[in-house]
Amino acid sequence: MTDTIDLLEAVGKDASLRHAPAEEMARRLEQAQGSAVLVAAAASGDRSVLAAEFGAQHNLTPQITQMPAHEEEPAQEEPLEAPIPAEKS
């Protein structure tokens, strides 16, 4: 797996490979002795085949944790009534 990551890093650093056709990418990875899974992913353009090599697992989050938390609104306090000042005559 380390070799696969190193190869992916090298591909990412090479700007000439950014828009390379899938066949060219697969050929270059074969020459660099990339794993069969990596070469197959490059040839097919399907990155999901790498999941098994990296040991990726689906991370399904329960829907309840995707909703915002409900916070109670603070109780509104009644304004204090101030005594009405006596009028001076």
PDB file of C-alpha atoms in Angstrom:
ATOM      1  CA  MET A   1       0.000   0.000   0.000  1.00  0.00           C
ATOM      2  CA  THR A   2       2.863   2.386   0.730  1.00  0.00           C
ATOM      3  CA  ASP A   3       4.080   1.986  -2.842  1.00  0.00           C
ATOM      4  CA  THR A   4       0.606   2.785  -4.122  1.00  0.00           C
ATOM      5  CA  ILE A   5       0.459   5.945  -2.048  1.00  0.00           C
ATOM      6  CA  ASP A   6       3.948   6.944  -3.172  1.00  0.00           C
ATOM      7  CA  LEU A   7       2.974   6.412  -6.818  1.00  0.00           C
ATOM      8  CA  LEU A   8      -0.231   8.404  -6.396  1.00  0.00           C
ATOM      9  CA  GLU A   9       1.774  11.204  -4.799  1.00  0.00           C
ATOM     10  CA  ALA A  10       4.259  11.181  -7.692  1.00  0.00           C
ATOM     11  CA  VAL A  11       1.405  11.282 -10.222  1.00  0.00           C
ATOM     12  CA  GLY A  12      -0.138  14.189  -8.352  1.00  0.00           C
ATOM     13  CA  LYS A  13       3.111  16.130  -8.516  1.00  0.00           C
ATOM     14  CA  ASP A  14       3.532  15.627 -12.274  1.00  0.00           C
ATOM     15  CA  ALA A  15       1.415  18.246 -14.042  1.00  0.00           C
ATOM     16  CA  SER A  16       1.904  16.546 -17.415  1.00  0.00           C
ATOM     17  CA  LEU A  17      -0.152  13.584 -16.170  1.00  0.00           C
ATOM     18  CA  ARG A  18      -3.144  15.669 -15.144  1.00  0.00           C
ATOM     19  CA  HIS A  19      -4.963  15.246 -18.456  1.00  0.00           C
ATOM     20  CA  ALA A  20      -3.225  12.076 -19.640  1.00  0.00           C
ATOM     21  CA  PRO A  21      -5.467   9.465 -21.249  1.00  0.00           C
ATOM     22  CA  ALA A  22      -6.326   6.448 -19.101  1.00  0.00           C
ATOM     23  CA  GLU A  23      -4.249   4.112 -21.281  1.00  0.00           C
ATOM     24  CA  GLU A  24      -1.163   6.310 -20.938  1.00  0.00           C
ATOM     25  CA  MET A  25      -1.608   6.534 -17.177  1.00  0.00           C
ATOM     26  CA  ALA A  26      -1.999   2.769 -16.864  1.00  0.00           C
ATOM     27  CA  ARG A  27       1.087   2.177 -19.036  1.00  0.00           C
ATOM     28  CA  ARG A  28       3.205   4.518 -16.927  1.00  0.00           C
ATOM     29  CA  LEU A  29       2.012   2.950 -13.688  1.00  0.00           C
ATOM     30  CA  GLU A  30       2.870  -0.504 -15.028  1.00  0.00           C
ATOM     31  CA  GLN A  31       6.356   0.711 -15.909  1.00  0.00           C
ATOM     32  CA  ALA A  32       6.721   2.074 -12.376  1.00  0.00           C
ATOM     33  CA  GLN A  33       5.689  -1.364 -11.050  1.00  0.00           C
ATOM     34  CA  GLY A  34       2.405  -0.160  -9.605  1.00  0.00           C
ATOM     35  CA  SER A  35       0.054  -2.675  -8.057  1.00  0.00           C
ATOM     36  CA  ALA A  36      -2.425  -4.451 -10.304  1.00  0.00           C
ATOM     37  CA  VAL A  37      -5.290  -2.683  -8.535  1.00  0.00           C
ATOM     38  CA  LEU A  38      -3.745   0.751  -9.137  1.00  0.00           C
ATOM     39  CA  VAL A  39      -3.148  -0.013 -12.814  1.00  0.00           C
ATOM     40  CA  ALA A  40      -6.738  -1.281 -13.148  1.00  0.00           C
ATOM     41  CA  ALA A  41      -8.077   1.875 -11.469  1.00  0.00           C
ATOM     42  CA  ALA A  42      -6.072   4.069 -13.841  1.00  0.00           C
ATOM     43  CA  ALA A  43      -7.143   2.083 -16.905  1.00  0.00           C
ATOM     44  CA  SER A  44     -10.831   2.114 -15.994  1.00  0.00           C
ATOM     45  CA  GLY A  45     -10.945   5.585 -14.466  1.00  0.00           C
ATOM     46  CA  ASP A  46     -12.809   4.090 -11.497  1.00  0.00           C
ATOM     47  CA  ARG A  47     -11.167   4.972  -8.205  1.00  0.00           C
ATOM     48  CA  SER A  48     -13.538   2.769  -6.193  1.00  0.00           C
ATOM     49  CA  VAL A  49     -11.435  -0.297  -7.043  1.00  0.00           C
ATOM     50  CA  LEU A  50      -8.706   1.147  -4.796  1.00  0.00           C
ATOM     51  CA  ALA A  51     -10.987   0.865  -1.756  1.00  0.00           C
ATOM     52  CA  ALA A  52     -10.053  -2.777  -1.161  1.00  0.00           C
ATOM     53  CA  GLU A  53      -6.332  -2.046  -1.383  1.00  0.00           C
ATOM     54  CA  PHE A  54      -6.579   0.759   1.173  1.00  0.00           C
ATOM     55  CA  GLY A  55      -9.024  -1.139   3.374  1.00  0.00           C
ATOM     56  CA  ALA A  56     -11.663   1.571   3.083  1.00  0.00           C
ATOM     57  CA  GLN A  57     -14.972   0.971   4.797  1.00  0.00           C
ATOM     58  CA  HIS A  58     -18.232   2.749   4.277  1.00  0.00           C
ATOM     59  CA  ASN A  59     -18.891   5.297   6.948  1.00  0.00           C
ATOM     60  CA  LEU A  60     -22.633   5.539   7.230  1.00  0.00           C
ATOM     61  CA  THR A  61     -23.784   8.197   9.636  1.00  0.00           C
ATOM     62  CA  PRO A  62     -27.212   7.856  11.212  1.00  0.00           C
ATOM     63  CA  GLN A  63     -29.572  10.529   9.970  1.00  0.00           C
ATOM     64  CA  ILE A  64     -30.273  11.777  13.473  1.00  0.00           C
ATOM     65  CA  THR A  65     -26.728  13.077  13.794  1.00  0.00           C
ATOM     66  CA  GLN A  66     -27.052  15.032  10.569  1.00  0.00           C
ATOM     67  CA  MET A  67     -29.802  17.265  11.908  1.00  0.00           C
ATOM     68  CA  PRO A  68     -29.069  20.396  13.877  1.00  0.00           C
ATOM     69  CA  ALA A  69     -29.511  20.094  17.604  1.00  0.00           C
ATOM     70  CA  HIS A  70     -32.693  21.494  19.079  1.00  0.00           C
ATOM     71  CA  GLU A  71     -31.936  23.945  21.788  1.00  0.00           C
ATOM     72  CA  GLU A  72     -34.539  25.149  24.208  1.00  0.00           C
ATOM     73  CA  GLU A  73     -35.262  28.810  23.941  1.00  0.00           C
ATOM     74  CA  PRO A  74     -34.567  30.688  27.140  1.00  0.00           C
ATOM     75  CA  ALA A  75     -37.651  31.570  29.117  1.00  0.00           C
ATOM     76  CA  GLN A  76     -38.617  35.149  28.560  1.00  0.00           C
ATOM     77  CA  GLU A  77     -38.544  37.147  31.720  1.00  0.00           C
ATOM     78  CA  GLU A  78     -41.313  39.546  32.519  1.00  0.00           C
ATOM     79  CA  PRO A  79     -40.034  43.117  32.609  1.00  0.00           C
ATOM     80  CA  LEU A  80     -39.947  44.608  36.068  1.00  0.00           C
ATOM     81  CA  GLU A  81     -42.528  47.256  36.649  1.00  0.00           C
ATOM     82  CA  ALA A  82     -40.882  50.396  37.864  1.00  0.00           C
ATOM     83  CA  PRO A  83     -42.884  52.547  40.269  1.00  0.00           C
ATOM     84  CA  ILE A  84     -44.396  55.556  38.593  1.00  0.00           C
ATOM     85  CA  PRO A  85     -42.748  58.679  40.022  1.00  0.00           C
ATOM     86  CA  ALA A  86     -45.100  61.021  41.795  1.00  0.00           C
ATOM     87  CA  GLU A  87     -45.804  64.192  39.928  1.00  0.00           C
ATOM     88  CA  LYS A  88     -44.444  67.361  41.450  1.00  0.00           C
ATOM     89  CA  SER A  89     -46.776  70.270  41.449  1.00  0.00           C
TER      90      SER A  89
END
